[in-house]
mmCIF file of C-alpha atoms in Angstrom:
data_model
loop_
_atom_site.group_PDB
_atom_site.id
_atom_site.type_symbol
_atom_site.label_atom_id
_atom_site.label_comp_id
_atom_site.label_asym_id
_atom_site.label_seq_id
_atom_site.Cartn_x
_atom_site.Cartn_y
_atom_site.Cartn_z
ATOM 1 C CA MET A 28 7.123 -42.051 8.271
ATOM 2 C CA VAL A 29 7.083 -42.013 4.377
ATOM 3 C CA SER A 30 4.669 -39.114 4.498
ATOM 4 C CA ARG A 31 6.992 -37.033 6.590
ATOM 5 C CA GLU A 32 9.791 -37.751 4.044
ATOM 6 C CA HIS A 33 7.639 -36.730 1.129
ATOM 7 C CA LYS A 34 6.689 -33.501 2.882
ATOM 8 C CA ARG A 35 10.246 -32.719 3.679
ATOM 9 C CA ALA A 36 11.341 -33.446 0.069
ATOM 10 C CA ALA A 37 8.481 -31.323 -1.241
ATOM 11 C CA LEU A 38 9.490 -28.481 1.071
ATOM 12 C CA TYR A 39 13.028 -28.740 0.009
ATOM 13 C CA GLU A 40 12.025 -28.747 -3.676
ATOM 14 C CA LYS A 41 9.904 -25.582 -3.089
ATOM 15 C CA LEU A 42 12.738 -23.779 -1.336
ATOM 16 C CA GLN A 43 15.149 -24.598 -4.126
ATOM 17 C CA LEU A 44 12.590 -23.157 -6.655
ATOM 18 C CA LEU A 45 12.161 -20.072 -4.505
ATOM 19 C CA ARG A 46 15.943 -19.812 -4.293
ATOM 20 C CA SER A 47 16.429 -20.052 -8.025
ATOM 21 C CA MET A 48 13.625 -17.656 -8.743
ATOM 22 C CA THR A 49 15.073 -14.995 -6.323
ATOM 23 C CA ASN A 50 18.639 -15.450 -7.477
ATOM 24 C CA SER A 51 19.482 -16.400 -3.813
ATOM 25 C CA HIS A 52 22.802 -17.922 -2.991
ATOM 26 C CA ALA A 53 21.713 -18.790 0.521
ATOM 27 C CA LEU A 54 21.905 -22.396 1.765
ATOM 28 C CA ASN A 55 19.562 -22.426 4.805
ATOM 29 C CA LYS A 56 15.760 -22.110 4.839
ATOM 30 C CA THR A 57 15.709 -18.845 6.750
ATOM 31 C CA SER A 58 18.122 -17.100 4.487
ATOM 32 C CA ILE A 59 16.247 -18.277 1.352
ATOM 33 C CA ILE A 60 13.059 -16.745 2.779
ATOM 34 C CA VAL A 61 14.578 -13.599 3.769
ATOM 35 C CA ASP A 62 16.227 -13.243 0.389
ATOM 36 C CA ALA A 63 12.769 -13.987 -1.116
ATOM 37 C CA SER A 64 11.134 -11.318 1.067
ATOM 38 C CA LYS A 65 13.823 -8.817 -0.171
ATOM 39 C CA TYR A 66 13.241 -9.730 -3.606
ATOM 40 C CA ILE A 67 9.442 -9.173 -3.279
ATOM 41 C CA GLU A 68 10.054 -5.716 -1.787
ATOM 42 C CA GLU A 69 12.414 -4.831 -4.724
ATOM 43 C CA LEU A 70 9.648 -5.925 -7.210
ATOM 44 C CA LYS A 71 7.103 -3.742 -5.255
ATOM 45 C CA GLN A 72 9.434 -0.802 -5.563
ATOM 46 C CA LYS A 73 9.816 -1.356 -9.278
ATOM 47 C CA VAL A 74 6.176 -1.649 -9.812
ATOM 48 C CA GLU A 75 5.690 1.658 -7.787
ATOM 49 C CA ARG A 76 8.282 3.445 -9.839
ATOM 50 C CA LEU A 77 6.716 2.095 -13.082
ATOM 51 C CA ASN A 78 3.269 3.405 -11.880
ATOM 52 C CA GLU A 79 4.870 6.673 -11.033
ATOM 53 C CA ASP A 80 6.428 6.955 -14.407
ATOM 54 C CA ILE A 81 3.074 6.216 -16.050
ATOM 55 C CA ALA A 82 1.249 8.792 -13.919
ATOM 56 C CA ASN A 83 4.005 11.332 -14.716
ATOM 57 C CA ALA A 84 3.743 10.659 -18.471
ATOM 58 C CA GLN A 85 -0.100 11.009 -18.300
ATOM 59 C CA THR A 86 0.093 14.095 -16.163
ATOM 60 C CA SER A 87 2.704 15.818 -18.432
ATOM 61 C CA SER A 88 0.728 14.902 -21.648
ATOM 62 C CA SER A 89 -2.700 15.944 -20.244
ATOM 63 C CA SER A 90 -1.678 19.198 -18.617
ATOM 64 C CA SER A 91 -0.302 21.572 -21.256
ATOM 65 C CA ASP A 92 -1.709 24.834 -19.807
ATOM 66 C CA GLN A 93 -1.618 24.242 -16.084
ATOM 67 C CA THR A 94 1.142 22.496 -14.274
ATOM 68 C CA PRO A 95 -0.246 21.360 -10.882
ATOM 69 C CA LEU A 96 2.325 19.906 -8.428
ATOM 70 C CA PRO A 97 2.290 16.135 -9.535
ATOM 71 C CA VAL A 98 2.390 14.256 -6.258
ATOM 72 C CA GLN A 99 1.762 10.605 -6.122
ATOM 73 C CA VAL A 100 0.234 8.999 -3.140
ATOM 74 C CA THR A 101 -0.049 5.279 -2.534
ATOM 75 C CA VAL A 102 -1.508 3.566 0.544
ATOM 76 C CA GLU A 103 -1.236 -0.207 1.195
ATOM 77 C CA THR A 104 -2.910 -1.962 4.009
ATOM 78 C CA LEU A 105 -0.463 -3.940 6.348
ATOM 79 C CA GLU A 106 -1.286 -6.496 9.114
ATOM 80 C CA LYS A 107 -1.425 -3.622 11.613
ATOM 81 C CA GLY A 108 -1.558 -0.385 9.905
ATOM 82 C CA PHE A 109 -0.578 1.172 6.588
ATOM 83 C CA LEU A 110 2.427 1.729 4.221
ATOM 84 C CA ILE A 111 2.062 5.282 2.887
ATOM 85 C CA ASN A 112 4.194 6.469 0.050
ATOM 86 C CA VAL A 113 4.182 10.147 -1.061
ATOM 87 C CA PHE A 114 6.341 11.227 -4.047
ATOM 88 C CA SER A 115 6.978 14.478 -5.928
ATOM 89 C CA GLU A 116 9.694 15.270 -8.412
ATOM 90 C CA LYS A 117 9.999 18.674 -6.933
ATOM 91 C CA SER A 118 11.244 19.598 -3.485
ATOM 92 C CA CYS A 119 8.193 20.497 -1.273
ATOM 93 C CA PRO A 120 9.182 22.660 1.709
ATOM 94 C CA GLY A 121 6.617 22.182 4.334
ATOM 95 C CA LEU A 122 4.814 19.283 2.829
ATOM 96 C CA LEU A 123 6.101 16.772 5.384
ATOM 97 C CA VAL A 124 4.645 18.713 8.193
ATOM 98 C CA SER A 125 1.341 18.832 6.391
ATOM 99 C CA VAL A 126 1.256 15.157 5.793
ATOM 100 C CA LEU A 127 2.224 14.372 9.474
ATOM 101 C CA GLU A 128 -0.511 16.663 10.619
ATOM 102 C CA ALA A 129 -3.031 14.740 8.566
ATOM 103 C CA PHE A 130 -1.716 11.523 10.237
ATOM 104 C CA GLU A 131 -2.088 13.014 13.619
ATOM 105 C CA ASP A 132 -5.749 14.188 12.738
ATOM 106 C CA LEU A 133 -6.562 10.534 11.789
ATOM 107 C CA GLY A 134 -5.156 9.185 14.952
ATOM 108 C CA LEU A 135 -2.414 7.361 12.925
ATOM 109 C CA ASN A 136 0.906 6.929 14.738
ATOM 110 C CA VAL A 137 4.045 6.885 12.556
ATOM 111 C CA LEU A 138 5.911 3.757 13.403
ATOM 112 C CA GLU A 139 8.710 4.006 10.907
ATOM 113 C CA ALA A 140 9.484 6.673 8.209
ATOM 114 C CA ARG A 141 11.895 7.489 5.523
ATOM 115 C CA VAL A 142 12.031 10.925 4.162
ATOM 116 C CA SER A 143 13.987 12.688 1.390
ATOM 117 C CA CYS A 144 13.433 16.431 0.660
ATOM 118 C CA ALA A 145 16.553 17.355 -1.297
ATOM 119 C CA ASP A 146 15.775 17.663 -4.991
ATOM 120 C CA SER A 147 12.439 15.731 -4.844
ATOM 121 C CA PHE A 148 10.158 14.802 -2.012
ATOM 122 C CA ARG A 149 9.705 11.228 -0.907
ATOM 123 C CA LEU A 150 7.944 9.972 2.114
ATOM 124 C CA GLN A 151 7.636 6.284 3.011
ATOM 125 C CA ALA A 152 5.954 5.840 6.273
ATOM 126 C CA VAL A 153 4.499 2.912 8.248
ATOM 127 C CA GLY A 154 1.586 4.191 10.269
ATOM 128 C CA GLY A 155 -0.329 2.220 12.864
ATOM 129 C CA GLU A 156 -3.815 2.982 14.162
ATOM 130 C CA ASN A 157 -3.892 4.498 17.702
ATOM 131 C CA GLU A 158 -5.654 1.754 19.587
ATOM 132 C CA GLU A 159 -7.038 4.149 22.166
ATOM 133 C CA GLU A 160 -9.186 5.621 19.439
ATOM 134 C CA GLY A 161 -12.224 3.363 18.872
ATOM 135 C CA GLU A 162 -12.701 4.098 15.244
ATOM 136 C CA SER A 163 -11.098 1.964 12.598
ATOM 137 C CA ILE A 164 -9.311 3.639 9.670
ATOM 138 C CA ASP A 165 -9.066 2.178 6.086
ATOM 139 C CA ALA A 166 -6.616 2.757 3.407
ATOM 140 C CA HIS A 167 -8.949 4.886 1.359
ATOM 141 C CA ALA A 168 -9.500 7.261 4.344
ATOM 142 C CA VAL A 169 -5.755 7.601 4.801
ATOM 143 C CA LYS A 170 -5.164 8.364 1.073
ATOM 144 C CA GLN A 171 -8.028 10.945 1.151
ATOM 145 C CA ALA A 172 -6.495 12.551 4.202
ATOM 146 C CA VAL A 173 -3.023 12.789 2.760
ATOM 147 C CA ALA A 174 -4.591 14.191 -0.622
ATOM 148 C CA VAL A 175 -6.314 16.847 1.274
ATOM 149 C CA ALA A 176 -3.229 17.823 3.138
ATOM 150 C CA ILE A 177 -1.330 18.090 -0.200
ATOM 151 C CA LYS A 178 -4.137 20.085 -1.679
ATOM 152 C CA ASN A 179 -4.108 22.475 1.310
ATOM 153 C CA TRP A 180 -0.389 22.708 1.400
ATOM 154 C CA SER A 181 -0.264 23.360 -2.404
ATOM 155 C CA GLU A 182 -2.840 26.163 -2.185
ATOM 156 C CA ASN A 183 -1.091 27.770 0.677
ATOM 157 C CA ASN A 184 2.138 27.686 -1.217
ATOM 158 C CA GLU A 185 0.751 29.201 -4.384
ATOM 159 C CA HIS A 186 0.080 32.561 -2.564
ATOM 160 C CA GLU A 187 3.733 32.827 -1.275
#
């Protein structure tokens, strides 16, 4: 009985700590955890933006003669699939089609996607492996396939 009370008190203390770290104003456990999850996603996005800024700074300082299209690609492994992010500061007409074709060639189903193609190009997609295909795909293979699709798209658009 005492042990259960200790566990409950410890859980309450940890939830309050989590609540204060994430600036949550929630009162129940579920809401605190949801707020913490959102906070973690925001932190991931900040890290991604900082990495993109660093990559852009390195690209702009190292390429004075040539200006290849700087497109950042990140692939994270999820429980069942991948989170794929593709970003370019410039609008890239037709790039979405090339990337989606690469997913299809891999046997990757797009489960959810957000795309912006106005002044810049941004794709955030959650892809799940096609379970009918027997082969397993890893994050590196997905990133390579997207990189090849971008390279092919870039080469095709240079001649236009």
